[in-house]
PDB file of C-alpha atoms in Angstrom:
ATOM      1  CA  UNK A1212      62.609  67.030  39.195  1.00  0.00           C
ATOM      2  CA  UNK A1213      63.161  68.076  42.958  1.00  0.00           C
ATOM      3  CA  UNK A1214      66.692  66.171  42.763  1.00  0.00           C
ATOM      4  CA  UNK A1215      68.030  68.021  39.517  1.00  0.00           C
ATOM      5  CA  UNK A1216      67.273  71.259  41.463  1.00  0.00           C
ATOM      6  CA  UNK A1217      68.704  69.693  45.062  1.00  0.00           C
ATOM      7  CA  UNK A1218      71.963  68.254  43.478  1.00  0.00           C
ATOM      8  CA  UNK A1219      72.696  71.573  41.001  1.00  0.00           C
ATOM      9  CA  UNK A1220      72.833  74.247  44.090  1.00  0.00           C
ATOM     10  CA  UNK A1221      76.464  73.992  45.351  1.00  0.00           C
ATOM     11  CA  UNK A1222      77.312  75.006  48.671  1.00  0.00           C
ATOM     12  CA  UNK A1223      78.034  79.247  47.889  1.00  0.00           C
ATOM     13  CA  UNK A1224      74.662  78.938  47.072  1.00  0.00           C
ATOM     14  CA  UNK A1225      72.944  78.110  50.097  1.00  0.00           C
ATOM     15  CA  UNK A1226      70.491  80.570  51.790  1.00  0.00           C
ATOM     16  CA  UNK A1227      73.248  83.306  53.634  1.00  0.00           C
ATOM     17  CA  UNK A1228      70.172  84.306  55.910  1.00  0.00           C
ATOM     18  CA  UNK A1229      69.811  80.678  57.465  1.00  0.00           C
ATOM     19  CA  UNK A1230      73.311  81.025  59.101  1.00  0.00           C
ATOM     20  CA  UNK A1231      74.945  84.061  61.225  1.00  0.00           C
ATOM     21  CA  UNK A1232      78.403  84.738  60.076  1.00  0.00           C
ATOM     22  CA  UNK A1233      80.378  84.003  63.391  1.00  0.00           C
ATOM     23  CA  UNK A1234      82.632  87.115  63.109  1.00  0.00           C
ATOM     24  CA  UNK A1235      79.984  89.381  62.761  1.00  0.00           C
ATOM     25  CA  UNK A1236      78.672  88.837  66.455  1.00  0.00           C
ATOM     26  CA  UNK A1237      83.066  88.761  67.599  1.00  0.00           C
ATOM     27  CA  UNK A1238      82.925  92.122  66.263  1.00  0.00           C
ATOM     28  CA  UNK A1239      80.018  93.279  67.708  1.00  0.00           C
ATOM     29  CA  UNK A1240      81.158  92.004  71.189  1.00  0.00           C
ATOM     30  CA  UNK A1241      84.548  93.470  70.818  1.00  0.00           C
ATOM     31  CA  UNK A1242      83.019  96.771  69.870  1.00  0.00           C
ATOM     32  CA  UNK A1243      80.690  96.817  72.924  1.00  0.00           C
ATOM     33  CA  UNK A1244      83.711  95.903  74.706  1.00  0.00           C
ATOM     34  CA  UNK A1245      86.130  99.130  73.224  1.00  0.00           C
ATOM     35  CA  UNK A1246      83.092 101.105  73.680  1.00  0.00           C
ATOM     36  CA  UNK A1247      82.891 100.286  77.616  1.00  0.00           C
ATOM     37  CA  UNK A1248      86.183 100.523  78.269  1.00  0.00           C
ATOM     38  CA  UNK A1249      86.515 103.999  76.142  1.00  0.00           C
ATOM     39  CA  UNK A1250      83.091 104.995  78.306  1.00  0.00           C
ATOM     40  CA  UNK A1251      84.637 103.673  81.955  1.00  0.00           C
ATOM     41  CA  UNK A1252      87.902 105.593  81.162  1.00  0.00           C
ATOM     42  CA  UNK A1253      86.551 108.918  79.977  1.00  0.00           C
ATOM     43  CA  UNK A1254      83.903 108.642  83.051  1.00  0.00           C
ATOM     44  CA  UNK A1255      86.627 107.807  85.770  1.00  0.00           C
ATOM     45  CA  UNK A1256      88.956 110.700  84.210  1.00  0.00           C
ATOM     46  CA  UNK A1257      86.525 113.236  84.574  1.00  0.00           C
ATOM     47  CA  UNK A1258      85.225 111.754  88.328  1.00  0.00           C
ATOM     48  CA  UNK A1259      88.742 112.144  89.172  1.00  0.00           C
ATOM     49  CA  UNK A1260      90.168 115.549  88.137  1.00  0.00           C
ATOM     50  CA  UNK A1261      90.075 118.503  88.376  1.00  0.00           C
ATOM     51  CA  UNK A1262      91.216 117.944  92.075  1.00  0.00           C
ATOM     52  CA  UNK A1263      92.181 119.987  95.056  1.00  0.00           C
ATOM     53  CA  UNK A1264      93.642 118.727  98.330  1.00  0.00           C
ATOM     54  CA  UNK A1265      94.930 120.510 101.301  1.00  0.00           C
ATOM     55  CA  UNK A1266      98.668 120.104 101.447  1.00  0.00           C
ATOM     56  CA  UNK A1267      99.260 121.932 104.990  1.00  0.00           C
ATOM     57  CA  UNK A1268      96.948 123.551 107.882  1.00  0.00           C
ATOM     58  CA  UNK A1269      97.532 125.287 110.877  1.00  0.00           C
ATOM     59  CA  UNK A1270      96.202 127.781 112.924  1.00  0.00           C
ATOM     60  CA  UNK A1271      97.638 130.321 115.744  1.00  0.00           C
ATOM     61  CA  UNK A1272      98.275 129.155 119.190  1.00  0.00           C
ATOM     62  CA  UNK A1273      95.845 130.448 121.391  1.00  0.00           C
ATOM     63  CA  UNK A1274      97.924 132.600 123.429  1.00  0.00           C
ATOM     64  CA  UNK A1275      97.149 134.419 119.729  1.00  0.00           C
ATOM     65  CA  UNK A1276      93.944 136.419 119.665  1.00  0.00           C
ATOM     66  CA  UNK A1277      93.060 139.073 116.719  1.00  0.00           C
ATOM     67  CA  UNK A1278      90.725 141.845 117.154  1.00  0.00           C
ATOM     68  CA  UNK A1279      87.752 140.246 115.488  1.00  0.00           C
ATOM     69  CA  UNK A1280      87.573 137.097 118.186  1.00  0.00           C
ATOM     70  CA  UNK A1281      87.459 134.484 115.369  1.00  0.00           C
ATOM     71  CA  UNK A1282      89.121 131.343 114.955  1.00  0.00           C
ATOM     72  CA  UNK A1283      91.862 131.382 111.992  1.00  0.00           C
ATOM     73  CA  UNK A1284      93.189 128.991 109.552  1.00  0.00           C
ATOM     74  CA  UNK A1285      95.944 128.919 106.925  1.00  0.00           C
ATOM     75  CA  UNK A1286      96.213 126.411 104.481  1.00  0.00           C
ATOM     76  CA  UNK A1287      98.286 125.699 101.201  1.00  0.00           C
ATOM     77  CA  UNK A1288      95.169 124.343  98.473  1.00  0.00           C
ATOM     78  CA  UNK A1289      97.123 121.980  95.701  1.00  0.00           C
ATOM     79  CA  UNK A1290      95.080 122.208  92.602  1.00  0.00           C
ATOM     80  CA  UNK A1291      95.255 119.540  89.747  1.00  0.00           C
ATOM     81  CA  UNK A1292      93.458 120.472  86.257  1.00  0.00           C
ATOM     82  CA  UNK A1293      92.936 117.755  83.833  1.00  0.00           C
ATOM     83  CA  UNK A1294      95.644 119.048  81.229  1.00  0.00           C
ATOM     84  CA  UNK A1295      98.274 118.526  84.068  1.00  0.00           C
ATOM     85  CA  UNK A1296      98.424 122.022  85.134  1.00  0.00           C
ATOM     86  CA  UNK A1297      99.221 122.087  89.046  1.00  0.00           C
ATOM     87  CA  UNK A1298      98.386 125.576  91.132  1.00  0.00           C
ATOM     88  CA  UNK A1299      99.027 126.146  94.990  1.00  0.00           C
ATOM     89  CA  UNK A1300      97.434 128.859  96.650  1.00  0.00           C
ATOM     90  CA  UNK A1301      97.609 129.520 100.092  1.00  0.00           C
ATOM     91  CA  UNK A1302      94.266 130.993 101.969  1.00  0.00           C
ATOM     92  CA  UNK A1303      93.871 132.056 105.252  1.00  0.00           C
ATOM     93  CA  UNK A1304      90.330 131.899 106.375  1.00  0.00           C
ATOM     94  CA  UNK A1305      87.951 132.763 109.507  1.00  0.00           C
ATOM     95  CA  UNK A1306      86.708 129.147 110.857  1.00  0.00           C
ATOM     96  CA  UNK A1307      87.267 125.438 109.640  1.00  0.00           C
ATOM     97  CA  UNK A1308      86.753 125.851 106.171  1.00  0.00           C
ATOM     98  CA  UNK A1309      89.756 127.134 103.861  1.00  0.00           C
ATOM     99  CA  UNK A1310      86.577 128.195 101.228  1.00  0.00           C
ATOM    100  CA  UNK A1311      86.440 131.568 101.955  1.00  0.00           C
ATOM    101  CA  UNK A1312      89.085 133.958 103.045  1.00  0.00           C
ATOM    102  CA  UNK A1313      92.225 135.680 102.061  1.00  0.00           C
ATOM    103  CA  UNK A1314      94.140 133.771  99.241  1.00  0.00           C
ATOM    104  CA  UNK A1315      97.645 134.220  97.959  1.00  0.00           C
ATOM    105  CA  UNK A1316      98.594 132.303  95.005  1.00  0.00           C
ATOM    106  CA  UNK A1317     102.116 130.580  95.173  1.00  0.00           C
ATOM    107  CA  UNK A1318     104.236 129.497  92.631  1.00  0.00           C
ATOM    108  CA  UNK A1319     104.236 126.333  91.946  1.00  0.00           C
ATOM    109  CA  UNK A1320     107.745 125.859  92.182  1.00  0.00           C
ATOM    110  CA  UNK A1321     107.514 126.785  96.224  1.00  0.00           C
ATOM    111  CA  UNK A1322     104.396 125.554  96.801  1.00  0.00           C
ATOM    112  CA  UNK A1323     105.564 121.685  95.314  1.00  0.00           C
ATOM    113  CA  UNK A1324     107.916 121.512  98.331  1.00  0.00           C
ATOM    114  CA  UNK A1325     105.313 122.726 101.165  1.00  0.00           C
ATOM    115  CA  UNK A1326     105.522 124.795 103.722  1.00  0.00           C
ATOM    116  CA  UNK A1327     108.429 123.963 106.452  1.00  0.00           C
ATOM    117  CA  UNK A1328     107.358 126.477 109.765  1.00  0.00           C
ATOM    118  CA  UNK A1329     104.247 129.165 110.244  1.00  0.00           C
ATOM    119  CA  UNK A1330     104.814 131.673 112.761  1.00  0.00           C
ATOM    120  CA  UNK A1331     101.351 133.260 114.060  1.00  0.00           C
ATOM    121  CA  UNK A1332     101.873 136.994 116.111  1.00  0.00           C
ATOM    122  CA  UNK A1333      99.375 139.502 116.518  1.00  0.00           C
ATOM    123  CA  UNK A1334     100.517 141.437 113.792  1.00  0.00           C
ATOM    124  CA  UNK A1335     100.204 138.789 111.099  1.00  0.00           C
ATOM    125  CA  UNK A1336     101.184 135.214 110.135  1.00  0.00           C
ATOM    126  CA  UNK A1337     105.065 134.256 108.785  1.00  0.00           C
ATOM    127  CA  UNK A1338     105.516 131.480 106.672  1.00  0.00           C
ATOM    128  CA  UNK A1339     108.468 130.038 105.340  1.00  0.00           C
ATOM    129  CA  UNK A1340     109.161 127.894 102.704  1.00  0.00           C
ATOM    130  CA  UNK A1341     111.820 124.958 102.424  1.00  0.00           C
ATOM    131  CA  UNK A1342     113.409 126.898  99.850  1.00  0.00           C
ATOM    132  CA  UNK A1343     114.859 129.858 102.074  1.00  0.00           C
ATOM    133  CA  UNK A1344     111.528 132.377 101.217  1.00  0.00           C
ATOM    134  CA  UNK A1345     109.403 133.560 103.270  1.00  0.00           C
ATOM    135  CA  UNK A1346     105.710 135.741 102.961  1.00  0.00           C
ATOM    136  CA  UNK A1347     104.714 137.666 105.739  1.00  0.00           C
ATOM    137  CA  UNK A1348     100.931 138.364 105.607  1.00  0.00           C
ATOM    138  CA  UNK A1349      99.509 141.343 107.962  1.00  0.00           C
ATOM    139  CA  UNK A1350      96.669 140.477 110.380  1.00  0.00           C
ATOM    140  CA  UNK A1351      94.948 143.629 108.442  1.00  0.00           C
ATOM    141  CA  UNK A1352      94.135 141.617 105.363  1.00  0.00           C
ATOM    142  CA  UNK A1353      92.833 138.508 106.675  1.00  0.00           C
ATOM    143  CA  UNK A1354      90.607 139.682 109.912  1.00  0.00           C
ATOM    144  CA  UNK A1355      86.895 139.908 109.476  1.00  0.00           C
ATOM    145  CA  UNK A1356      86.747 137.341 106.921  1.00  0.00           C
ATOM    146  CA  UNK A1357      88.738 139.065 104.249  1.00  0.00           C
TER     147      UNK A1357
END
């Protein structure tokens, strides 16, 4: 009786849930995999922009003293957004740090090809531009951490 039952079941018929199906687990690894690299991307992407570097620094010689006694800096900032926007503005700041100060944004089409001279007097700071311009900033706006 046990061999009419044996010998009638033919092999579509077998018990499914004895056997994984080998492209199920592929699929699942090569999912996990997507997933990672989609995860990795989006993580680095974000890690990376927005960004801002310092293109150019300098500061006046020290034959150059201002009426508030402090220590000046300008520098041209170079900010990258994450839709591919690109902004330069140049600050001039009391102390090391170009975070605080007076700020002039430049278009990007000068500000792409740097700054070529600064010339610090005790009126102000002259910078010129590759391109022929030039910005003269008074000593007014940018003393006593303006």
């Amino acid at each position: 009786m046990l061999e009419g039952i044996i010998g009638t079941l033919t092999p579509d018929e077998t018990d499914r849930t004895a056997r994984p199906r080998p492209r199920a687990g592929i699929g699942r690894i090569l999912l996990g995999g997507v997933a990672g690299a989609l995860l990795t991307v989006s993580l680095l992407t974000v890690l990376w922009w927005p960004r801002t570097e310092v293109t150019y620094r300098d500061s006046p010689p020290s034959s150059v003293v201002y009426a508030d006694r402090r220590e000046h800096l300008l520098g041209l900032v170079h900010h990258h957004t994450l839709s591919g926007r690109h902004s330069y503005r140049l600050v001039i700041s009391c102390g090391p740090q170009l975070a605080y100060g007076h700020w002039l944004d430049i278009d990007s089409f000068l500000g792409a090809d740097g700054i070529e001279s600064t010339t610090w007097t005790e009126s102000g700071v002259r910078v010129r531009f590759p391109t022929g311009h030039e910005l003269f900033v008074p000593a007014r706006f940018f003393m006593y951490g303006r």
